[in-house]
XYZ file of C-alpha atoms in Angstrom:
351
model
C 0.000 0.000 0.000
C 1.351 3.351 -1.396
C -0.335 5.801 0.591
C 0.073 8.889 -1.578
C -1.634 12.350 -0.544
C -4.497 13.358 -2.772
C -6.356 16.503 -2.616
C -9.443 17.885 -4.611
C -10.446 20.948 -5.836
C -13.692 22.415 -6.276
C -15.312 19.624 -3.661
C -18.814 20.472 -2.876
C -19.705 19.370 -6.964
C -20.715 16.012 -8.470
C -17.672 15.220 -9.876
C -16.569 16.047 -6.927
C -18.871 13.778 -4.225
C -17.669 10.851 -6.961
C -13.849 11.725 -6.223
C -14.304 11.750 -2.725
C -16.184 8.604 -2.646
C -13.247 7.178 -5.219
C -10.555 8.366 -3.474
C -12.097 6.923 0.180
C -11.653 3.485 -1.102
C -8.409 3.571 -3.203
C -5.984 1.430 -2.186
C -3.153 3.610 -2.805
C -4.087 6.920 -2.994
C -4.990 8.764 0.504
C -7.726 11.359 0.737
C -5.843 14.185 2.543
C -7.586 17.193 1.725
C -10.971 19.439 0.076
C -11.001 22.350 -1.282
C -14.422 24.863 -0.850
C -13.740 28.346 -0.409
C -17.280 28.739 0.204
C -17.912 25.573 2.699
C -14.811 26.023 4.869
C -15.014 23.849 8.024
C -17.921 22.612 7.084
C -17.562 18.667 7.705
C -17.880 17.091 4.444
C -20.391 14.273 5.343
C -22.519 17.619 5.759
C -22.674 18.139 1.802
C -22.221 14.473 1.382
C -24.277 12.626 3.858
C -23.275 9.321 1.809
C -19.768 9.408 2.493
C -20.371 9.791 6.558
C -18.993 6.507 7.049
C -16.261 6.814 4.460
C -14.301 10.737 5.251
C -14.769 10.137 8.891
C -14.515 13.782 10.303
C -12.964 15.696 6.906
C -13.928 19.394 7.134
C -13.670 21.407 3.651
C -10.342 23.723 3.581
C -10.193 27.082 2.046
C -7.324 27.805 -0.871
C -4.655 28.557 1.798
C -4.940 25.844 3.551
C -4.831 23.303 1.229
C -1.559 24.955 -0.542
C 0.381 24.442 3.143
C -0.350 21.050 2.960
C 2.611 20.747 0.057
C 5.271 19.835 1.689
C 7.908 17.870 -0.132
C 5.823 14.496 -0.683
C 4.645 13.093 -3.574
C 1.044 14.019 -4.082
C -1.961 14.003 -6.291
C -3.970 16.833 -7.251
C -7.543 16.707 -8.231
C -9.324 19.748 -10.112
C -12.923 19.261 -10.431
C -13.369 23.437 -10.277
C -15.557 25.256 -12.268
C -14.180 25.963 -16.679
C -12.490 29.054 -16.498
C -11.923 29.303 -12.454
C -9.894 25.685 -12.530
C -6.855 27.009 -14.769
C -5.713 29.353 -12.475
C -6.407 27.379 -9.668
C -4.016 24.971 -10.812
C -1.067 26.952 -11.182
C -1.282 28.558 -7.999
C -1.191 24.649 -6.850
C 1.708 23.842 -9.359
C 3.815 27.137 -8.488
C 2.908 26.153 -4.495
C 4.520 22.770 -5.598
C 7.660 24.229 -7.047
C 8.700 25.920 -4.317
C 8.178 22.973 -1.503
C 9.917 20.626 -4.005
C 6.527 18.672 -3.903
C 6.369 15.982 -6.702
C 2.695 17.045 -7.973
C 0.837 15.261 -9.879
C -2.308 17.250 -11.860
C -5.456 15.989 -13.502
C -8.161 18.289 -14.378
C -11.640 17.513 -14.942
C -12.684 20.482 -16.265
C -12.408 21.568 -19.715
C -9.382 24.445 -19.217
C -6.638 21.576 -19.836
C -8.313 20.018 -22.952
C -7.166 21.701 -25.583
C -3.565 22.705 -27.499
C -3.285 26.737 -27.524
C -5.037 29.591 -25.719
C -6.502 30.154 -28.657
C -8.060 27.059 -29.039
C -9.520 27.241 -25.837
C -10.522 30.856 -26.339
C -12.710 29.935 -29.500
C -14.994 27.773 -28.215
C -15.273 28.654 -24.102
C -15.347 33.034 -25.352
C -12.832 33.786 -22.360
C -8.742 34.289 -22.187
C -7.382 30.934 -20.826
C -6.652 31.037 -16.981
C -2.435 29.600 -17.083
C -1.321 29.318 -20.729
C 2.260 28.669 -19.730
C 0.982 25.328 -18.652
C -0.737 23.915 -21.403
C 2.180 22.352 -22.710
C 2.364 20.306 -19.772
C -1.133 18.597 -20.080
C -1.995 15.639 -22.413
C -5.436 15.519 -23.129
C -6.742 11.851 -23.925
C -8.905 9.133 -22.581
C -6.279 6.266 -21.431
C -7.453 3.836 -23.394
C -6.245 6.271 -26.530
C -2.763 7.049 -25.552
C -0.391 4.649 -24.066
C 2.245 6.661 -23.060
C 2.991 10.426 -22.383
C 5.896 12.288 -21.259
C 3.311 15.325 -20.486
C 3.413 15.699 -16.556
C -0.076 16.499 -15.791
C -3.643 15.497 -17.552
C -6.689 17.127 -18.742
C -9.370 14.563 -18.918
C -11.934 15.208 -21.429
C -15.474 15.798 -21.058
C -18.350 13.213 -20.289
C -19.837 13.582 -24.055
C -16.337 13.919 -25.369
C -15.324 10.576 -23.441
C -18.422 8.560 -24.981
C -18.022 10.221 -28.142
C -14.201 9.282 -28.223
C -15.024 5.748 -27.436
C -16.345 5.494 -31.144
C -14.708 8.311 -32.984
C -11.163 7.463 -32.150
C -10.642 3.999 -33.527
C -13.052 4.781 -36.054
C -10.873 7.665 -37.306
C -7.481 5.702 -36.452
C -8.574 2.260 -38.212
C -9.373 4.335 -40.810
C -13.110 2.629 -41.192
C -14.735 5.878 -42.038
C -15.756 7.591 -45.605
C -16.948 11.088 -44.880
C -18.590 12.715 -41.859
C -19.540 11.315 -38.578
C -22.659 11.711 -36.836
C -23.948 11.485 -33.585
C -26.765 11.763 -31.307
C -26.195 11.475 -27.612
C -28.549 11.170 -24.142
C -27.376 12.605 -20.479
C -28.688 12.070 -17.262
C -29.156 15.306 -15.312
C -26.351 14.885 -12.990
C -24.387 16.067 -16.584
C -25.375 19.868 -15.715
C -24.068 20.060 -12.384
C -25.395 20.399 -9.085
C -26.896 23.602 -9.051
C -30.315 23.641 -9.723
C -31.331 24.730 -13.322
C -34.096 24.472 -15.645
C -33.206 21.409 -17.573
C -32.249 19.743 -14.215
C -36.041 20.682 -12.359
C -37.867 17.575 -11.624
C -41.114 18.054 -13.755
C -39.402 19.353 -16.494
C -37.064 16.121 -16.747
C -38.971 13.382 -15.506
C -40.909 11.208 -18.182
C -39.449 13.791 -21.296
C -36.749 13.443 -23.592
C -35.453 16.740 -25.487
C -32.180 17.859 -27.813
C -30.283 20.751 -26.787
C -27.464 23.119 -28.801
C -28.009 20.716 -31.930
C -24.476 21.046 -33.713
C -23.220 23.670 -31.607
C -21.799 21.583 -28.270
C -18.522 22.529 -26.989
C -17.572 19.058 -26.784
C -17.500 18.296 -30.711
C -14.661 20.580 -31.118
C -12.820 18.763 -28.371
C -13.210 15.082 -29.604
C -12.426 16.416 -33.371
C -9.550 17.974 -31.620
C -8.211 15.241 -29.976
C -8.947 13.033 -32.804
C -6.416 14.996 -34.724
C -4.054 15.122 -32.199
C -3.516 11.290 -31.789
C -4.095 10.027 -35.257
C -3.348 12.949 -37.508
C -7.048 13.461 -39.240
C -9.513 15.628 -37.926
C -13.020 14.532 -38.569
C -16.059 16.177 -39.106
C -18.309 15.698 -36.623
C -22.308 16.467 -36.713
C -23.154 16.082 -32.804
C -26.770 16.452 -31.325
C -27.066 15.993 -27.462
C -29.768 15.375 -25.998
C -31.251 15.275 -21.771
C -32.436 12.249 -20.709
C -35.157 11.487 -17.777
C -32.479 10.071 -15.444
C -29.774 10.919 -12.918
C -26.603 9.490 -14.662
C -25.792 8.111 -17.456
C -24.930 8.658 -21.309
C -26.021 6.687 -24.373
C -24.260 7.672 -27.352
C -25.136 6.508 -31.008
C -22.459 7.552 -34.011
C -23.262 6.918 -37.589
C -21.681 6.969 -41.165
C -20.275 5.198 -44.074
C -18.159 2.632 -43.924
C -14.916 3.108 -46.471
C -15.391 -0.251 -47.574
C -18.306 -2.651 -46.764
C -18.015 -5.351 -43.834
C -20.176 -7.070 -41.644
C -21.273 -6.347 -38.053
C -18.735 -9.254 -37.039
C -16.180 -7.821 -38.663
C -16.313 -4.560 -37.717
C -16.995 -5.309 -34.004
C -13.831 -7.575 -34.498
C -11.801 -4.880 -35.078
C -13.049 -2.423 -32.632
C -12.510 -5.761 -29.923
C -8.581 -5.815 -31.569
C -8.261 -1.974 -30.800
C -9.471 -2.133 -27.256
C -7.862 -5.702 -26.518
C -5.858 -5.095 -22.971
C -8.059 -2.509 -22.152
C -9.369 -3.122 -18.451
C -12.831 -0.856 -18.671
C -14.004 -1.296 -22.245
C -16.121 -4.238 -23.570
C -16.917 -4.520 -26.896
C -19.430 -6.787 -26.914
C -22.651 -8.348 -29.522
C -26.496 -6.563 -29.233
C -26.872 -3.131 -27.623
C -25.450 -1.549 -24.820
C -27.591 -0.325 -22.179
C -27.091 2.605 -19.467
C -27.968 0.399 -16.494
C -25.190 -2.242 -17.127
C -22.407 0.705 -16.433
C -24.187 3.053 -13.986
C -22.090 3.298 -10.343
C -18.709 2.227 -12.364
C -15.776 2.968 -14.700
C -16.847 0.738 -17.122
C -17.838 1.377 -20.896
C -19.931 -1.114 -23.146
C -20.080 -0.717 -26.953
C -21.901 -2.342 -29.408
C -21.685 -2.256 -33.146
C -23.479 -3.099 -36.332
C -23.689 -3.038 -40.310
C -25.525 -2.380 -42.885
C -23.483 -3.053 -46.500
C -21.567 -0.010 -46.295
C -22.830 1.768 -43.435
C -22.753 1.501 -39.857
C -23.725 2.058 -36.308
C -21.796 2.127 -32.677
C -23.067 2.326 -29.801
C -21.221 3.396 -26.167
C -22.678 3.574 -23.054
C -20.957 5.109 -19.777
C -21.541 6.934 -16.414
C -21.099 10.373 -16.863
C -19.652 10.804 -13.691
C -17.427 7.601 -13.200
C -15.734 7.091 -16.423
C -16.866 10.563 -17.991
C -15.208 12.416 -15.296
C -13.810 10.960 -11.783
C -13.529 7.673 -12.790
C -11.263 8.199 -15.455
C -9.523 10.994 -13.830
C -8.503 8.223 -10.889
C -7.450 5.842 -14.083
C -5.031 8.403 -15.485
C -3.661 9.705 -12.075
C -3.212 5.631 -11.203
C -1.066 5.572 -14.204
C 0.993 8.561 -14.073
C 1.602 7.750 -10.654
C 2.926 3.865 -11.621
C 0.042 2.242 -10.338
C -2.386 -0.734 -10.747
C -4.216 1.850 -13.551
C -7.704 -0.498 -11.900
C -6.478 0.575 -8.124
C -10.209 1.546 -7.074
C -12.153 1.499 -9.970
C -12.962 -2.168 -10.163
C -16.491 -1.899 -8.148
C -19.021 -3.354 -10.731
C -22.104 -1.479 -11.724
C -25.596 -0.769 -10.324
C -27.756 -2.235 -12.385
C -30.979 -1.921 -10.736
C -31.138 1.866 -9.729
């Protein structure tokens, strides 16, 4: 048992309660800290009443206190703050680390670490970037996509963007694809945060089903991104998302022509090939459903044909391998360990 130091940032969130509740249970990793500015000393069980048995007596730590705790140790560092607030967050953290000789490790789960340039960021978020000078030293990936990096620090991408990749990636890598790619994807509410909204009221979401920004989500530009990034062709992407009537969740369907015709065998052979070794995917005959990955860091996809075009299908949890699930995978592995340490609970399937 390692025992490494992890904080989070930005703890009273989601994202965040999923961390906590992660990070509770690792094996390796040792909850030692939570950021709130705004829930300071306030025990966490209070805004988490599940993890009461899990973070004992934890109290919420402002900024300051947090930064004291680097101290010359190898630690982990958690960002689940707000886009455009996490950035500079960060590189207080990192600068607080440089100076204590603290071996820091960084993954962000919001979106400031997810893309190349400033400018990039700029074009699709409408703000300056919050630490520029560190977006060099941030890979942006799922771990199933990139094997190795020499980047110190991670910017995990989004929950749509993770399902999304799941498909697009080996898609656009196998090169399987003639022409665009489309997709239509379904959230739970827990996607929009914890703060109560419109789309997230109860009688609005309950029992109805409706698209929002058709073609115009942030996280197309992201995945397309990315895509580029690790295989060296950008593709176009036509992306609907829609909100779902449950908590957690995403269901995403991509569609398009095949560059040469193949069966639903063969094609679900080769996507099995390209994820062979990896510990959360399964690609796996008949369609995927939400319920068999709710609660864990698992991802299902299914696949079929039709002459010479063709469907995949990837379900996930939002929050688990969307978010803090996969942020624990890619801190296990930057760290050098198990990359499953705490992520192997199976899923919920009757919730």
């Amino acid at each position: 048992m390692t025992d490494i130091p992890a904080l989070v940032l930005g703890g009273t969130g989601y994202v965040a309660g999923e961390l906590l509740r992660l990070l509770a249970a690792h094996p390796d990793l040792q909850l030692a800290g939570v950021m709130s500015d705004s829930q300071a000393g306030t025990p966490v069980a209070t805004v988490f009443p599940h993890l009461q048995h899990s973070v004992g007596k934890l109290r919420f730590s402002d900024r300051e206190a947090l930064l004291s705790m680097l101290n010359g140790e190898r630690m982990a560092l958690f960002s689940a703050a707000p886009h455009g607030a996490s950035a500079a967050l960060v590189a207080r953290f990192i600068e607080q680390a440089e100076q204590t000789n603290t071996a820091l490790t960084v993954v962000d789960v919001s979106a400031d670490f997810r893309y190349p340039s400033a400018a990039a960021y700029s074009a699709v978020y409408g703000t300056e970037h919050g630490a520029p000078q560190l977006l060099n030293d941030f890979a942006s990936a799922l771990p199933e996509h990139l094997a190795t990096t020499d980047r110190a620090h991670i910017g995990h991408p989004g929950c749509f963007a993770t399902a999304l990749l799941m498909a697009a990636l080996p898609l656009t890598k196998l090169q399987l694809v003639s022409g665009d790619l489309y997709a239509s994807g379904i959230t739970g509410s827990t996607g929009s945060g914890r703060t109560p909204v419109a789309g997230t009221h109860h009688p609005q979401r309950h029992s109805n089903l409706y698209a929002y920004k058709p073609l115009a989500h942030r996280h197309a530009p992201e995945v397309t991104g990315i895509c580029a990034a690790l295989t060296g062709h950008r593709p176009v992407l036509h992306f609907v998302p829609h909100s779902g009537p449950f908590a957690r969740g995403i269901h995403m369907t991509m569609q398009g022509r095949l560059h040469a015709p193949q069966t639903s065998d063969e094609l679900l052979g080769r996507l099995q090939s390209f994820y062979e070794g990896c510990e959360f995917v399964s690609v796996r005959e008949g369609t995927p459903r939400i319920k068999d990955v709710v609660g864990s860091n698992y991802c299902h996809i299914g696949a079929v044909t039709d002459a010479d075009s063709f469907t995949v299908m990837v379900v996930i949890d939002n929050l688990l391998k969307g978010a803090a699930g996969g942020a624990v995978q890619w801190m296990n592995r930057q760290l050098g360990l198990a990359e499953t340490a705490g992520l192997e609970t199976p899923a919920l399937p009757w919730t």
